[in-house]
Amino acid sequence: MFETISYDVHNHVAWIKMNRPDKLNAFTAAMNHEVAKAVKQATKDEEVRCLVITGEGRAFCSGQDLSSVDEGTDYGDVLRDNYGPMVRAIDACEKPIIAALNGVTAGAGLSLALACDFRLAKEDVKLIQAFIHVGLIPDAGNMYYLPKLIGHAKALELAVLGEKVSAAEAKELGLLTKVVSADEFDEEVNAFAARLAAMPTKAIGLIKRSLKAGWNEDFDTYLEREAQGQRIAGMTEDHREGVGAFMEKRKPQFTGK
Ligand code: T3D
């Protein structure tokens, strides 16, 4: 069904793995569209309660496949037609999304990671705003998300200087959720995904919605949205289960409903 990625669902987790290891999982238009399609599929699938996006081989993703662009390429169209749909699909997904950074993460590969909710990285991973080295600007939502994570000044510095950032530095900046040794990486990603997949999925979606709304709304509009969100959360089975479990002094069993 997919040619440039693999897609599997296990135990309520959808695994999306970019699969062009010879090119360090560089993006072609096909891969942009397949990632978007897989994210939409996982968004719709009621069994899925968490998504993990990762890469095959030694890279997460090295950004745009530079061998597939030429002088005639209109990059505005590439963004509108290929990258926009991919990051919009991620942005529209109300389930938690983990970027599991198994290796080097550069250019639009970093943009993809920034669009996700959590970023777990192997300790030897390097993150690179590679765009400037080929005379381009960060794209695919990159500069929308990055200053929100690490602040304007640092976002500008990384984008303009394009230096390799170590996982330790990225964690210090607030760009990564967790840095994990290579030996423990798969186990940690699995455990983190399982943890998220066992949480109140609808409340997580409402938290994501609330946080995003807060970027642009005035306080009164935001408070009304918050009230509507809490109303929805308050009607879920998971809310009843959480309260019941607390009262009965037992661990809650959330179902995502
Ligand atoms: O349409 C548009 O173009 C607009 C959108 C732009 C979005 C962008 O993402 S712009 C930024 C594009 N990405 C880059 O500029 C990064 C290019 N890659 C690198 O700088 C380095 O490969 C890395 C720092 C990521 C990793 O370095 P290293 O030394 O670990 O590996 P390597 O030897 O450079 O790469 C291994 C192979 O992958 C190599 O092929 P070969 O020689 O073994 O046949 C290399 O050419 C290939 N590769 C790596 N990245 C790309 C790539 N091939 C095509 N496109 C790539 N992005």
Tab-separated table of C-alpha atoms and ligand atoms in Angstrom:
chain	number	residue	atom	x	y	z
A	1	MET	CA	0.000	0.000	0.000
A	2	PHE	CA	2.913	2.395	0.769
A	3	GLU	CA	6.197	2.579	-1.167
A	4	THR	CA	8.344	5.108	0.674
A	5	ILE	CA	7.201	4.434	4.235
A	6	SER	CA	5.943	1.527	6.297
A	7	TYR	CA	2.778	1.710	8.359
A	8	ASP	CA	1.785	-0.665	11.158
A	9	VAL	CA	-0.612	-0.553	14.066
A	10	HIS	CA	0.170	-2.512	17.260
A	11	ASN	CA	-1.450	-2.151	20.661
A	12	HIS	CA	-3.205	1.134	19.779
A	13	VAL	CA	0.004	2.717	18.410
A	14	ALA	CA	0.418	3.591	14.707
A	15	TRP	CA	4.053	3.324	13.579
A	16	ILE	CA	4.991	5.416	10.550
A	17	LYS	CA	8.525	4.693	9.393
A	18	MET	CA	10.162	6.656	6.575
A	19	ASN	CA	11.932	4.118	4.425
A	20	ARG	CA	14.509	5.591	2.042
A	21	PRO	CA	17.616	4.789	4.114
A	22	ASP	CA	20.077	5.102	1.179
A	23	LYS	CA	19.116	8.791	0.953
A	24	LEU	CA	18.913	9.197	4.730
A	25	ASN	CA	15.113	9.185	4.312
A	26	ALA	CA	15.147	12.390	2.243
A	27	PHE	CA	11.725	13.597	1.153
A	28	THR	CA	10.365	13.030	-2.309
A	29	ALA	CA	6.865	14.224	-3.177
A	30	ALA	CA	5.717	10.613	-2.844
A	31	MET	CA	7.066	10.398	0.691
A	32	ASN	CA	5.433	13.710	1.683
A	33	HIS	CA	2.103	12.379	0.448
A	34	GLU	CA	2.506	8.951	2.011
A	35	VAL	CA	3.340	10.422	5.427
A	36	ALA	CA	0.247	12.648	5.125
A	37	LYS	CA	-1.893	9.672	4.098
A	38	ALA	CA	-0.620	7.520	6.968
A	39	VAL	CA	-1.225	10.286	9.525
A	40	LYS	CA	-4.796	10.747	8.221
A	41	GLN	CA	-5.373	6.992	8.343
A	42	ALA	CA	-4.178	6.842	11.963
A	43	THR	CA	-6.254	9.897	12.840
A	44	LYS	CA	-9.410	8.186	11.555
A	45	ASP	CA	-8.687	4.743	12.998
A	46	GLU	CA	-10.511	4.497	16.335
A	47	GLU	CA	-8.129	1.750	17.468
A	48	VAL	CA	-5.180	4.163	17.272
A	49	ARG	CA	-4.480	6.271	20.365
A	50	CYS	CA	-0.902	7.384	19.655
A	51	LEU	CA	1.284	7.841	16.543
A	52	VAL	CA	5.046	7.400	16.235
A	53	ILE	CA	6.945	8.798	13.246
A	54	THR	CA	10.497	7.514	12.798
A	55	GLY	CA	13.091	6.611	10.168
A	56	GLU	CA	14.660	3.420	8.817
A	57	GLY	CA	18.460	3.111	9.032
A	58	ARG	CA	20.844	5.685	10.464
A	59	ALA	CA	18.762	8.827	9.840
A	60	PHE	CA	15.402	10.192	10.881
A	61	CYS	CA	15.166	12.351	7.751
A	62	SER	CA	17.645	14.554	5.848
A	63	GLY	CA	15.023	16.943	4.441
A	64	GLN	CA	14.158	17.492	0.815
A	65	ASP	CA	15.774	15.022	-1.595
A	66	LEU	CA	18.173	17.445	-3.278
A	67	SER	CA	18.664	15.111	-6.231
A	68	SER	CA	15.001	15.496	-7.154
A	69	VAL	CA	14.986	19.305	-7.563
A	70	ASP	CA	16.249	21.303	-10.504
A	71	GLU	CA	16.302	24.912	-11.730
A	72	GLY	CA	12.779	24.623	-13.055
A	73	THR	CA	11.333	23.639	-9.687
A	74	ASP	CA	9.000	26.229	-8.148
A	75	TYR	CA	9.628	25.679	-4.435
A	76	GLY	CA	6.485	27.614	-3.542
A	77	ASP	CA	4.490	24.947	-5.355
A	78	VAL	CA	6.530	22.172	-3.702
A	79	LEU	CA	5.535	23.570	-0.311
A	80	ARG	CA	1.884	24.119	-1.233
A	81	ASP	CA	1.481	20.732	-2.913
A	82	ASN	CA	3.712	18.419	-0.863
A	83	TYR	CA	4.853	19.749	2.507
A	84	GLY	CA	1.723	21.763	3.371
A	85	PRO	CA	-0.619	18.742	3.199
A	86	MET	CA	1.811	16.701	5.306
A	87	VAL	CA	2.201	19.163	8.175
A	88	ARG	CA	-1.497	20.079	8.027
A	89	ALA	CA	-2.387	16.402	8.511
A	90	ILE	CA	-0.119	16.328	11.576
A	91	ASP	CA	-1.507	19.602	12.898
A	92	ALA	CA	-5.096	18.385	12.458
A	93	CYS	CA	-4.497	15.133	14.343
A	94	GLU	CA	-5.785	15.337	17.913
A	95	LYS	CA	-4.016	12.155	19.019
A	96	PRO	CA	-0.530	12.418	20.532
A	97	ILE	CA	2.281	12.187	17.962
A	98	ILE	CA	5.847	11.232	18.850
A	99	ALA	CA	8.796	11.934	16.556
A	100	ALA	CA	11.297	9.190	17.392
A	101	LEU	CA	14.587	10.690	16.195
A	102	ASN	CA	16.666	7.593	15.496
A	103	GLY	CA	19.386	9.525	13.648
A	104	VAL	CA	20.351	12.735	11.894
A	105	THR	CA	17.420	15.128	11.504
A	106	ALA	CA	17.952	17.881	8.955
A	107	GLY	CA	16.049	20.491	6.940
A	108	ALA	CA	12.411	19.564	6.400
A	109	GLY	CA	13.087	16.423	8.469
A	110	LEU	CA	13.536	18.744	11.441
A	111	SER	CA	10.361	20.606	10.424
A	112	LEU	CA	8.479	17.299	10.506
A	113	ALA	CA	9.823	16.618	14.008
A	114	LEU	CA	8.826	20.102	15.179
A	115	ALA	CA	5.245	19.581	13.996
A	116	CYS	CA	4.933	16.547	16.301
A	117	ASP	CA	3.983	16.759	19.988
A	118	PHE	CA	6.945	14.934	21.526
A	119	ARG	CA	10.499	14.404	20.313
A	120	LEU	CA	12.552	11.504	21.684
A	121	ALA	CA	16.122	11.334	20.378
A	122	LYS	CA	19.039	8.925	20.478
A	123	GLU	CA	21.925	10.547	22.333
A	124	ASP	CA	24.186	10.788	19.251
A	125	VAL	CA	21.554	12.485	17.055
A	126	LYS	CA	22.405	15.788	15.391
A	127	LEU	CA	19.706	18.287	14.452
A	128	ILE	CA	20.447	20.694	11.619
A	129	GLN	CA	18.552	23.650	10.189
A	130	ALA	CA	20.224	22.725	6.893
A	131	PHE	CA	18.171	25.104	4.733
A	132	ILE	CA	20.621	28.028	4.939
A	133	HIS	CA	23.435	25.885	3.518
A	134	VAL	CA	21.478	25.560	0.281
A	135	GLY	CA	20.311	29.183	0.322
A	136	LEU	CA	16.765	28.456	1.484
A	137	ILE	CA	14.573	29.389	4.429
A	138	PRO	CA	13.199	26.909	6.979
A	139	ASP	CA	9.900	25.596	5.671
A	140	ALA	CA	7.072	23.119	6.329
A	141	GLY	CA	5.956	25.089	9.398
A	142	ASN	CA	9.461	25.093	10.884
A	143	MET	CA	9.586	28.752	11.944
A	144	TYR	CA	5.994	28.585	13.148
A	145	TYR	CA	6.799	25.931	15.731
A	146	LEU	CA	10.461	26.521	16.592
A	147	PRO	CA	10.244	29.937	18.344
A	148	LYS	CA	7.333	28.628	20.411
A	149	LEU	CA	9.608	25.858	21.652
A	150	ILE	CA	12.923	27.652	22.130
A	151	GLY	CA	12.224	31.392	21.773
A	152	HIS	CA	12.775	33.895	18.949
A	153	ALA	CA	16.486	34.597	19.473
A	154	LYS	CA	17.581	30.963	19.563
A	155	ALA	CA	15.299	30.059	16.634
A	156	LEU	CA	16.911	32.832	14.593
A	157	GLU	CA	20.393	31.677	15.585
A	158	LEU	CA	19.775	28.039	14.577
A	159	ALA	CA	18.125	29.043	11.279
A	160	VAL	CA	20.776	31.571	10.242
A	161	LEU	CA	23.904	29.746	11.397
A	162	GLY	CA	22.671	26.276	10.461
A	163	GLU	CA	25.064	24.626	12.902
A	164	LYS	CA	24.702	21.010	13.991
A	165	VAL	CA	22.971	20.869	17.371
A	166	SER	CA	23.679	17.869	19.602
A	167	ALA	CA	20.825	16.016	21.276
A	168	ALA	CA	22.089	17.193	24.682
A	169	GLU	CA	22.019	20.841	23.579
A	170	ALA	CA	18.624	20.428	21.931
A	171	LYS	CA	17.247	18.956	25.168
A	172	GLU	CA	18.690	21.879	27.126
A	173	LEU	CA	16.988	24.291	24.697
A	174	GLY	CA	13.595	22.635	25.206
A	175	LEU	CA	13.490	21.189	21.707
A	176	LEU	CA	13.496	17.544	22.822
A	177	THR	CA	11.310	15.702	25.307
A	178	LYS	CA	13.882	13.071	26.131
A	179	VAL	CA	17.370	11.930	25.090
A	180	VAL	CA	17.966	8.191	25.262
A	181	SER	CA	21.039	5.963	24.835
A	182	ALA	CA	21.163	3.999	21.575
A	183	ASP	CA	20.791	0.698	23.469
A	184	GLU	CA	17.597	1.764	25.189
A	185	PHE	CA	16.067	3.833	22.403
A	186	ASP	CA	13.588	1.320	20.933
A	187	GLU	CA	12.455	0.213	24.379
A	188	GLU	CA	12.007	3.812	25.580
A	189	VAL	CA	10.041	4.827	22.484
A	190	ASN	CA	7.818	1.763	22.853
A	191	ALA	CA	7.231	2.474	26.534
A	192	PHE	CA	6.498	6.165	25.947
A	193	ALA	CA	4.082	5.373	23.108
A	194	ALA	CA	2.358	2.700	25.225
A	195	ARG	CA	2.035	5.184	28.088
A	196	LEU	CA	0.399	7.802	25.853
A	197	ALA	CA	-1.836	5.182	24.211
A	198	ALA	CA	-3.190	4.220	27.636
A	199	MET	CA	-4.110	7.791	28.587
A	200	PRO	CA	-7.432	9.654	28.137
A	201	THR	CA	-7.061	10.227	24.381
A	202	LYS	CA	-9.888	12.737	24.030
A	203	ALA	CA	-8.520	14.910	26.849
A	204	ILE	CA	-5.091	14.886	25.168
A	205	GLY	CA	-6.734	16.089	21.943
A	206	LEU	CA	-8.527	18.848	23.827
A	207	ILE	CA	-5.262	19.894	25.522
A	208	LYS	CA	-3.608	20.133	22.090
A	209	ARG	CA	-6.546	22.157	20.766
A	210	SER	CA	-6.513	24.490	23.773
A	211	LEU	CA	-2.790	25.132	23.598
A	212	LYS	CA	-2.905	25.960	19.897
A	213	ALA	CA	-5.926	28.236	20.321
A	214	GLY	CA	-4.095	30.145	23.044
A	215	TRP	CA	-1.466	31.261	20.501
A	216	ASN	CA	-3.938	33.412	18.619
A	217	GLU	CA	-7.029	34.112	20.680
A	218	ASP	CA	-7.835	36.920	23.083
A	219	PHE	CA	-8.337	35.838	26.683
A	220	ASP	CA	-12.160	35.925	26.705
A	221	THR	CA	-12.406	33.844	23.515
A	222	TYR	CA	-9.850	31.462	24.937
A	223	LEU	CA	-11.728	31.058	28.229
A	224	GLU	CA	-14.951	30.261	26.360
A	225	ARG	CA	-13.093	27.677	24.258
A	226	GLU	CA	-11.642	26.226	27.440
A	227	ALA	CA	-15.142	25.921	28.925
A	228	GLN	CA	-16.372	24.141	25.792
A	229	GLY	CA	-13.357	21.811	25.884
A	230	GLN	CA	-13.851	20.952	29.536
A	231	ARG	CA	-17.535	20.305	28.864
A	232	ILE	CA	-16.567	17.730	26.219
A	233	ALA	CA	-13.886	16.187	28.460
A	234	GLY	CA	-16.391	16.015	31.305
A	235	MET	CA	-18.722	13.886	29.191
A	236	THR	CA	-16.124	11.226	28.324
A	237	GLU	CA	-16.048	7.708	29.731
A	238	ASP	CA	-12.416	8.337	30.641
A	239	HIS	CA	-13.411	11.193	32.954
A	240	ARG	CA	-15.908	8.941	34.736
A	241	GLU	CA	-13.310	6.191	34.920
A	242	GLY	CA	-10.695	8.581	36.348
A	243	VAL	CA	-13.015	9.847	39.084
A	244	GLY	CA	-14.286	6.324	39.826
A	245	ALA	CA	-10.750	4.967	40.087
A	246	PHE	CA	-9.732	7.788	42.429
A	247	MET	CA	-12.698	7.211	44.712
A	248	GLU	CA	-12.135	3.439	44.707
A	249	LYS	CA	-8.379	3.879	45.241
A	250	ARG	CA	-7.422	1.838	42.165
A	251	LYS	CA	-5.531	2.498	38.910
A	252	PRO	CA	-7.764	3.894	36.151
A	253	GLN	CA	-8.264	1.887	32.948
A	254	PHE	CA	-8.739	4.520	30.252
A	255	THR	CA	-10.183	3.453	26.910
A	256	GLY	CA	-9.904	6.659	24.909
A	257	LYS	CA	-13.660	7.076	24.867
B	1	T3D	O1	11.640	21.718	-2.901
B	1	T3D	C1	12.521	22.179	-2.176
B	1	T3D	O2	13.691	21.843	-2.274
B	1	T3D	C2	12.162	23.101	-1.073
B	1	T3D	C3	12.169	22.388	0.226
B	1	T3D	C4	13.312	22.297	0.949
B	1	T3D	C5	13.285	21.616	2.250
B	1	T3D	C6	14.638	21.169	2.736
B	1	T3D	O3	14.642	20.218	3.468
B	1	T3D	S1	16.025	22.016	2.274
B	1	T3D	C7	17.332	21.120	3.101
B	1	T3D	C8	17.660	19.841	2.400
B	1	T3D	N1	18.550	18.993	3.170
B	1	T3D	C9	19.847	19.225	3.272
B	1	T3D	O4	20.386	20.177	2.764
B	1	T3D	C10	20.661	18.194	4.016
B	1	T3D	C11	21.606	17.487	3.070
B	1	T3D	N2	22.326	16.430	3.739
B	1	T3D	C12	23.337	16.666	4.579
B	1	T3D	O5	23.717	17.778	4.868
B	1	T3D	C13	24.026	15.455	5.132
B	1	T3D	O6	23.731	14.344	4.295
B	1	T3D	C14	23.616	15.113	6.574
B	1	T3D	C15	24.207	16.174	7.526
B	1	T3D	C16	22.099	15.028	6.736
B	1	T3D	C17	24.230	13.750	6.976
B	1	T3D	O7	25.602	13.755	6.704
B	1	T3D	P1	26.415	12.357	6.651
B	1	T3D	O8	27.856	12.715	6.486
B	1	T3D	O9	26.043	11.571	7.860
B	1	T3D	O10	25.857	11.549	5.395
B	1	T3D	P2	26.153	11.825	3.839
B	1	T3D	O11	27.360	11.062	3.421
B	1	T3D	O12	26.148	13.294	3.560
B	1	T3D	O13	24.831	11.222	3.156
B	1	T3D	C18	24.672	9.806	2.919
B	1	T3D	C19	24.005	9.618	1.581
B	1	T3D	O14	22.698	10.223	1.617
B	1	T3D	C20	24.753	10.339	0.468
B	1	T3D	O15	24.567	9.595	-0.720
B	1	T3D	P3	25.755	8.664	-1.322
B	1	T3D	O16	26.950	9.566	-1.514
B	1	T3D	O17	26.000	7.619	-0.272
B	1	T3D	O18	25.183	8.114	-2.590
B	1	T3D	C21	24.017	11.648	0.353
B	1	T3D	O19	24.137	12.258	-0.901
B	1	T3D	C22	22.576	11.200	0.598
B	1	T3D	N3	21.752	12.302	1.095
B	1	T3D	C23	21.777	12.837	2.322
B	1	T3D	N4	20.911	13.822	2.414
B	1	T3D	C24	20.323	13.926	1.200
B	1	T3D	C25	20.856	12.944	0.361
B	1	T3D	N5	20.470	12.818	-0.891
B	1	T3D	C26	19.521	13.667	-1.356
B	1	T3D	N6	18.973	14.632	-0.592
B	1	T3D	C27	19.327	14.782	0.686
B	1	T3D	N7	18.740	15.724	1.447
